[in-house]
PDB file of C-alpha atoms in Angstrom:
ATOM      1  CA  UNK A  26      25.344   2.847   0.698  1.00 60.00           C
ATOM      2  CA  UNK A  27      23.768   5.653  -0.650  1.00 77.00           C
ATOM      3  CA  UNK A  28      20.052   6.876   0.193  1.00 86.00           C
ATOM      4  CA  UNK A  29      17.551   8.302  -2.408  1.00 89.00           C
ATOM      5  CA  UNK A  30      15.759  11.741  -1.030  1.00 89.00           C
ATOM      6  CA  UNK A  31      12.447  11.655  -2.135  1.00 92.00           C
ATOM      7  CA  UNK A  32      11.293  14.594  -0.481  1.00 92.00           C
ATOM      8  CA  UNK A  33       9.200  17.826  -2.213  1.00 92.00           C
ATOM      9  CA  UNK A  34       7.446  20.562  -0.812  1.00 93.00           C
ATOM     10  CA  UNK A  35       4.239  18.405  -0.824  1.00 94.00           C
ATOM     11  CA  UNK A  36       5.807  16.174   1.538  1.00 95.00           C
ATOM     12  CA  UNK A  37       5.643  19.653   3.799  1.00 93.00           C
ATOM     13  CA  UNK A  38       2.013  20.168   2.806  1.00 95.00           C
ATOM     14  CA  UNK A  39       0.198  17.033   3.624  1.00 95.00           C
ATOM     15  CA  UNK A  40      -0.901  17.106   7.147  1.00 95.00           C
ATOM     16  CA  UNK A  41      -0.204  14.175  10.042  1.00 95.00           C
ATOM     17  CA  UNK A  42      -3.041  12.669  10.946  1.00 95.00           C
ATOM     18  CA  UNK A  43      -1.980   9.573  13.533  1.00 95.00           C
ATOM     19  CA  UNK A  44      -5.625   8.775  13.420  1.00 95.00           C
ATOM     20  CA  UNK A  45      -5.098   7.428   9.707  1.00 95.00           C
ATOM     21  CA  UNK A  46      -3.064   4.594  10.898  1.00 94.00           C
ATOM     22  CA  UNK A  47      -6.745   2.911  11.213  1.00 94.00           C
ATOM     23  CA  UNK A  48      -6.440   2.781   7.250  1.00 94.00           C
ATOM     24  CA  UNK A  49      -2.685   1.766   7.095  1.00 89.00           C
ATOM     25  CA  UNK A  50      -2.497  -1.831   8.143  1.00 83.00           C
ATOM     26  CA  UNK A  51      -6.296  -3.140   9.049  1.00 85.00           C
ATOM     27  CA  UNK A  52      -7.612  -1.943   5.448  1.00 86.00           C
ATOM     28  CA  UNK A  53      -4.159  -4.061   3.673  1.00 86.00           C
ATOM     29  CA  UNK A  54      -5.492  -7.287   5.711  1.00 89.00           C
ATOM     30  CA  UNK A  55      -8.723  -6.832   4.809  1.00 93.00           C
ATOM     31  CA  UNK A  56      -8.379  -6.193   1.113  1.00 91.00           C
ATOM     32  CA  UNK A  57      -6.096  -9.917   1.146  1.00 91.00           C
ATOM     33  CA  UNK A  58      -8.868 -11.492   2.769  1.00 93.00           C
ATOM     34  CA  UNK A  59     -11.295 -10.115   0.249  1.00 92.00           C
ATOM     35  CA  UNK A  60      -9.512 -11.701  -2.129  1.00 92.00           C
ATOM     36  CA  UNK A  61      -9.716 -15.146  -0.886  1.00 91.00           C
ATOM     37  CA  UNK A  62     -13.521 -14.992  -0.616  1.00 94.00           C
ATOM     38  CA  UNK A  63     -14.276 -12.584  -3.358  1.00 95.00           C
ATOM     39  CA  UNK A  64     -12.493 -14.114  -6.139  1.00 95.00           C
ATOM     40  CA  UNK A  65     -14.640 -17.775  -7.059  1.00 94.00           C
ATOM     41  CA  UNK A  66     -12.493 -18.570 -10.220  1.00 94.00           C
ATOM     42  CA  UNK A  67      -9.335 -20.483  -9.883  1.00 95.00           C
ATOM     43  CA  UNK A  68      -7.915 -18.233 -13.193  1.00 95.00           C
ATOM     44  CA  UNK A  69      -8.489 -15.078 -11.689  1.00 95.00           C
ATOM     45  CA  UNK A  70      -7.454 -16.019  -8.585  1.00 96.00           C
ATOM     46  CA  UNK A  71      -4.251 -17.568  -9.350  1.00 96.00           C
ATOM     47  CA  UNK A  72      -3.266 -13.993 -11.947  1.00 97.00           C
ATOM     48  CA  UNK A  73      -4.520 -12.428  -9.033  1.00 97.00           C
ATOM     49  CA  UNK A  74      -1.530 -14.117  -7.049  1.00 96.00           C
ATOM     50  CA  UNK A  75       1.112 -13.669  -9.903  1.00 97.00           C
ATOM     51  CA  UNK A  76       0.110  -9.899 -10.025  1.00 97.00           C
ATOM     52  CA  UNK A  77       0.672  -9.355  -5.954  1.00 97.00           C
ATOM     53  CA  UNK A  78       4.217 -11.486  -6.301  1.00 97.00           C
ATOM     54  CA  UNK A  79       5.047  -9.361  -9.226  1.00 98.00           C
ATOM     55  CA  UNK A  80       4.816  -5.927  -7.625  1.00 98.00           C
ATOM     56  CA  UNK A  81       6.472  -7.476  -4.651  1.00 97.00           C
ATOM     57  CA  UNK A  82       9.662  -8.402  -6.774  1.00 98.00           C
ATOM     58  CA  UNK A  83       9.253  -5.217  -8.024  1.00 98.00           C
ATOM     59  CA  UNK A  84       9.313  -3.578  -5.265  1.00 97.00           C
ATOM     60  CA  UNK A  85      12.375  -5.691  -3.571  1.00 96.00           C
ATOM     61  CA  UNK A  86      14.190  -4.664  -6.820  1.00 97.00           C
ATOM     62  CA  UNK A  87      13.673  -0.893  -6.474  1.00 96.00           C
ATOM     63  CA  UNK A  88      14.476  -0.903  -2.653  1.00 94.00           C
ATOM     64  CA  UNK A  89      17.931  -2.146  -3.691  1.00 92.00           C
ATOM     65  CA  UNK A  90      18.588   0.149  -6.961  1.00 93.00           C
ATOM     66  CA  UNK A  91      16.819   3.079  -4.819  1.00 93.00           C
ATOM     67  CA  UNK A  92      17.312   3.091  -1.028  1.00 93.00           C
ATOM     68  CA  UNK A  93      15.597   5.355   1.169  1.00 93.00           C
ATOM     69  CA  UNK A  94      14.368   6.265   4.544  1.00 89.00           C
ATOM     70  CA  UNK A  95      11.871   8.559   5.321  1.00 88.00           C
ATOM     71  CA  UNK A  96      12.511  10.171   8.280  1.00 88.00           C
ATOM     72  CA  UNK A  97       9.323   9.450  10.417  1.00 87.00           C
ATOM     73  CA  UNK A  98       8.480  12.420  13.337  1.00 91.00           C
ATOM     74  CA  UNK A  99       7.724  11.140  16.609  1.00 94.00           C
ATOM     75  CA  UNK A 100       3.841  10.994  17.771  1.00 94.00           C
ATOM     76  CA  UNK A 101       2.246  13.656  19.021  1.00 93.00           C
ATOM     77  CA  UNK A 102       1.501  14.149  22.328  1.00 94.00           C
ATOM     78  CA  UNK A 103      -2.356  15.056  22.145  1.00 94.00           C
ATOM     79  CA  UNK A 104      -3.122  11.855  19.896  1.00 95.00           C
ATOM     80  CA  UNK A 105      -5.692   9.160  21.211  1.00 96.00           C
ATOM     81  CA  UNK A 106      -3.780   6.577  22.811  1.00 96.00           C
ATOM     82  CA  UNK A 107      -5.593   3.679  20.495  1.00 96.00           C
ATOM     83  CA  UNK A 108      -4.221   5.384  17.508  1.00 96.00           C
ATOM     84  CA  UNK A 109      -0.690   5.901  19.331  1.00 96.00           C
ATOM     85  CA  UNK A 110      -0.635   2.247  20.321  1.00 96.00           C
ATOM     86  CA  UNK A 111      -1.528   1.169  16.881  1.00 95.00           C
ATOM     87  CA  UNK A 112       0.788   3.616  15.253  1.00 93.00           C
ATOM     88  CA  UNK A 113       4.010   2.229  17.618  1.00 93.00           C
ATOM     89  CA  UNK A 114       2.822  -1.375  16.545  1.00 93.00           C
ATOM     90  CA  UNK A 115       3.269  -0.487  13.236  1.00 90.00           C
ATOM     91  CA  UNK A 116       6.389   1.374  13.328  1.00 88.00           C
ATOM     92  CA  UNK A 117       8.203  -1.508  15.338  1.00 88.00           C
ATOM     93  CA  UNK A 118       6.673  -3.527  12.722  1.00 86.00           C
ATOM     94  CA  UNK A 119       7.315  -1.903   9.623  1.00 82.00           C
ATOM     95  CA  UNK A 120      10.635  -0.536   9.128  1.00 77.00           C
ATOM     96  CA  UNK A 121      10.736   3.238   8.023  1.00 75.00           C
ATOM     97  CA  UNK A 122      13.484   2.411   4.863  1.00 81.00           C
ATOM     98  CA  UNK A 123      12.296   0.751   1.852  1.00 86.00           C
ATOM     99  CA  UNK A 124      10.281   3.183   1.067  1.00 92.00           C
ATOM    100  CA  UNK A 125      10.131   3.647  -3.132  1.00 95.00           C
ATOM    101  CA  UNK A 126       7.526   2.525  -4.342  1.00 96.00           C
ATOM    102  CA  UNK A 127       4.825   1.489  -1.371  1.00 96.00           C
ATOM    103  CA  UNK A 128       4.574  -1.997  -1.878  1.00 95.00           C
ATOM    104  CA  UNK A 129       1.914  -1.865   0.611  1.00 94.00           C
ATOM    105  CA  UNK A 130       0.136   0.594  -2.238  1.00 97.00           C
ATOM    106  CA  UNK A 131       1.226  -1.972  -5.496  1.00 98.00           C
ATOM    107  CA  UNK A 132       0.491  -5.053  -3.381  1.00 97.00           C
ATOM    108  CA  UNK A 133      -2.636  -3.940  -2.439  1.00 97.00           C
ATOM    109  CA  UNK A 134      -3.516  -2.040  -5.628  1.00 98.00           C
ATOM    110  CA  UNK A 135      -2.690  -5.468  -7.350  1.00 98.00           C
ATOM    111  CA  UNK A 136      -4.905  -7.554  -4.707  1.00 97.00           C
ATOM    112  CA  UNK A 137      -8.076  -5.055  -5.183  1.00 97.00           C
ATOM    113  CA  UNK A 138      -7.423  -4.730  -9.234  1.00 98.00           C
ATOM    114  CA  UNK A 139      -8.152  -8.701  -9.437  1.00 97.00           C
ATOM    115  CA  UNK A 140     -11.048  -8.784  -7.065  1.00 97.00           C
ATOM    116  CA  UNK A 141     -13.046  -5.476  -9.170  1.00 97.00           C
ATOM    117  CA  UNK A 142     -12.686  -8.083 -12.071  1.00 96.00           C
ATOM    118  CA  UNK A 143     -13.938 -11.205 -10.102  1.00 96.00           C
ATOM    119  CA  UNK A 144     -16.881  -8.624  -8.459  1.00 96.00           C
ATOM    120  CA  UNK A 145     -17.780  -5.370  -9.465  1.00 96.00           C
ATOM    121  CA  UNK A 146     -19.642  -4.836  -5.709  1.00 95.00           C
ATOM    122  CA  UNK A 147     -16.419  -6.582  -3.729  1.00 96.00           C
ATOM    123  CA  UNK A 148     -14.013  -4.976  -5.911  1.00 96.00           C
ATOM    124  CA  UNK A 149     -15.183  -1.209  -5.411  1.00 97.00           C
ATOM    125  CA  UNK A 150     -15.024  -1.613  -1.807  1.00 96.00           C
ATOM    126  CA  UNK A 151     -11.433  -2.820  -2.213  1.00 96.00           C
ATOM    127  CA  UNK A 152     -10.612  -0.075  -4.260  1.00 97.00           C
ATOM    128  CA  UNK A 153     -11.704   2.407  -2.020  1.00 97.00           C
ATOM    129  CA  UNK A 154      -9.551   0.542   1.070  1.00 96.00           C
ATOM    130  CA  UNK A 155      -6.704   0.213  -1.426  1.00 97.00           C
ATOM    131  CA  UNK A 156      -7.401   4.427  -2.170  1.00 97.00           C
ATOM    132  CA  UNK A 157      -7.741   4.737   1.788  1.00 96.00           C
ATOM    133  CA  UNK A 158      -4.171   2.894   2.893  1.00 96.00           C
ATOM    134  CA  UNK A 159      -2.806   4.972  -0.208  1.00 97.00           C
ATOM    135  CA  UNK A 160      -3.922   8.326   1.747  1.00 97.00           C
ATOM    136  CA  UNK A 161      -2.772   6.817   4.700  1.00 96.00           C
ATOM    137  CA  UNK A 162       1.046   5.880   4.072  1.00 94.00           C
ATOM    138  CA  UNK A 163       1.639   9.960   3.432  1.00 96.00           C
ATOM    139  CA  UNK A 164      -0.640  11.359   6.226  1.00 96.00           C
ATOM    140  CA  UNK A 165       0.977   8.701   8.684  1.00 94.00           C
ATOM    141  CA  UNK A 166       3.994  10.416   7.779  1.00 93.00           C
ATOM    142  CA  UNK A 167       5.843   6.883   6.633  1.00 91.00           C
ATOM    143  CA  UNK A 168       5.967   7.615   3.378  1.00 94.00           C
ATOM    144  CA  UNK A 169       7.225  10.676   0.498  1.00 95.00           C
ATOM    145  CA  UNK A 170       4.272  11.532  -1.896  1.00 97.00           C
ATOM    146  CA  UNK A 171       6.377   9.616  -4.922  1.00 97.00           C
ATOM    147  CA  UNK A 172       6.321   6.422  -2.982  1.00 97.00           C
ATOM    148  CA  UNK A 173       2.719   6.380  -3.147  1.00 97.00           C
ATOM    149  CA  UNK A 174       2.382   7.315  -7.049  1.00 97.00           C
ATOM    150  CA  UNK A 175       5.407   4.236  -7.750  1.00 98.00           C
ATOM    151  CA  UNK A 176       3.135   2.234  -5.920  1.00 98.00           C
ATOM    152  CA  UNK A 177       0.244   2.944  -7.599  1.00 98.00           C
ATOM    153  CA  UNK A 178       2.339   2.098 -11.084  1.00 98.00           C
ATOM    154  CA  UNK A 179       3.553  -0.915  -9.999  1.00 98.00           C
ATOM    155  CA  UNK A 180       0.308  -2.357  -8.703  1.00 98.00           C
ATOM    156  CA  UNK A 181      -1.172  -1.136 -12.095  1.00 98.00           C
ATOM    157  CA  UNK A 182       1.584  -2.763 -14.040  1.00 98.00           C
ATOM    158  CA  UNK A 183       1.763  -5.894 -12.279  1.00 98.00           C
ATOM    159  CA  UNK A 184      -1.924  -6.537 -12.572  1.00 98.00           C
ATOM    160  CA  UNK A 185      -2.133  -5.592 -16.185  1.00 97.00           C
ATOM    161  CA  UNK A 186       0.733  -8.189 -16.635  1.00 97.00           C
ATOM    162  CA  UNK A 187      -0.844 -11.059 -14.455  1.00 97.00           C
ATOM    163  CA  UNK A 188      -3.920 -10.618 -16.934  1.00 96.00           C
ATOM    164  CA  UNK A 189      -1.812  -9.834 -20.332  1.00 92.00           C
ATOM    165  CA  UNK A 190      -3.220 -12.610 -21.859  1.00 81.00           C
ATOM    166  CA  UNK A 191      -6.513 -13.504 -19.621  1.00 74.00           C
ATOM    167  CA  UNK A 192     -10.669 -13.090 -21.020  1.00 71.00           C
ATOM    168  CA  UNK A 193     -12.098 -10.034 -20.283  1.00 60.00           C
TER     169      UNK A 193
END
């Protein structure tokens, strides 16, 4: 099998800040749960849905026509043991291949697109987690830069296809 190399010299630039990992996973659980209280109408809910399973396929489909691993550095010594505890959760959690695009970026791109339409207030906020985790999969140093920009794409493309054919 062959592997994609996604690497470029802004891969290099962007520092590794373990102390991100606070924005990697807890902000993607939160911005699902804001969906399921943010979002009152069945409709929007429900394209909501389509748009996350959408990006997923997507997602699935690209990790098979592009495989790749990013080669994740080990933690360093001097970081705070909390953030080192939560970054080896998530490392023996989520698998360092699979990389292009972030589905955790399109997923939760996706998730915070249909809750800004349901509620301005509720949908900011998740747009600034879903910005946060987006930082956070490059200075966690799980993901290239281009993963994060795919992911961005297909979360925009999936939601805009959920809601092709919805009311403004």
């Amino acid at each position: 099998r062959r592997e994609f190399d996604f690497f470029t010299p802004l891969d290099d630039f962007i520092p590794y800040w373990p102390w991100t990992v606070w924005c990697y996973f807890p902000f993607y659980v939160i911005i699902f749960n804001l969906m399921a209280i943010a979002i009152p109408h069945r409709d929007t809910f429900f394209r909501t849905l389509r748009s996350i399973a959408l990006a997923f396929v997507v997602c699935c489909i690209s990790f098979i026509a592009f495989p790749s691993t990013f080669p994740i550095p080990p933690i360093p010594a001097s970081t705070h043991p909390w953030n080192a505890d939560l970054l080896t959760f998530i490392r023996q959690a989520d698998v360092p291949n699979n990389t292009f695009p972030s589905s955790h970026v399109a997923l939760s791109l996706a998730c915070a697109l249909g809750v800004f339409r349901a509620s301005k207030r509720w949908g900011a906020f998740a747009l600034f987690l879903a910005a946060c985790l987006a930082v956070s999969i490059v200075t966690t140093k799980h993901h290239y830069v281009i993963d994060g920009f795919a992911g961005l794409a297909v979360g925009y493309a999936a939601y805009r296809a959920a809601f092709w054919t919805a009311r403004a």
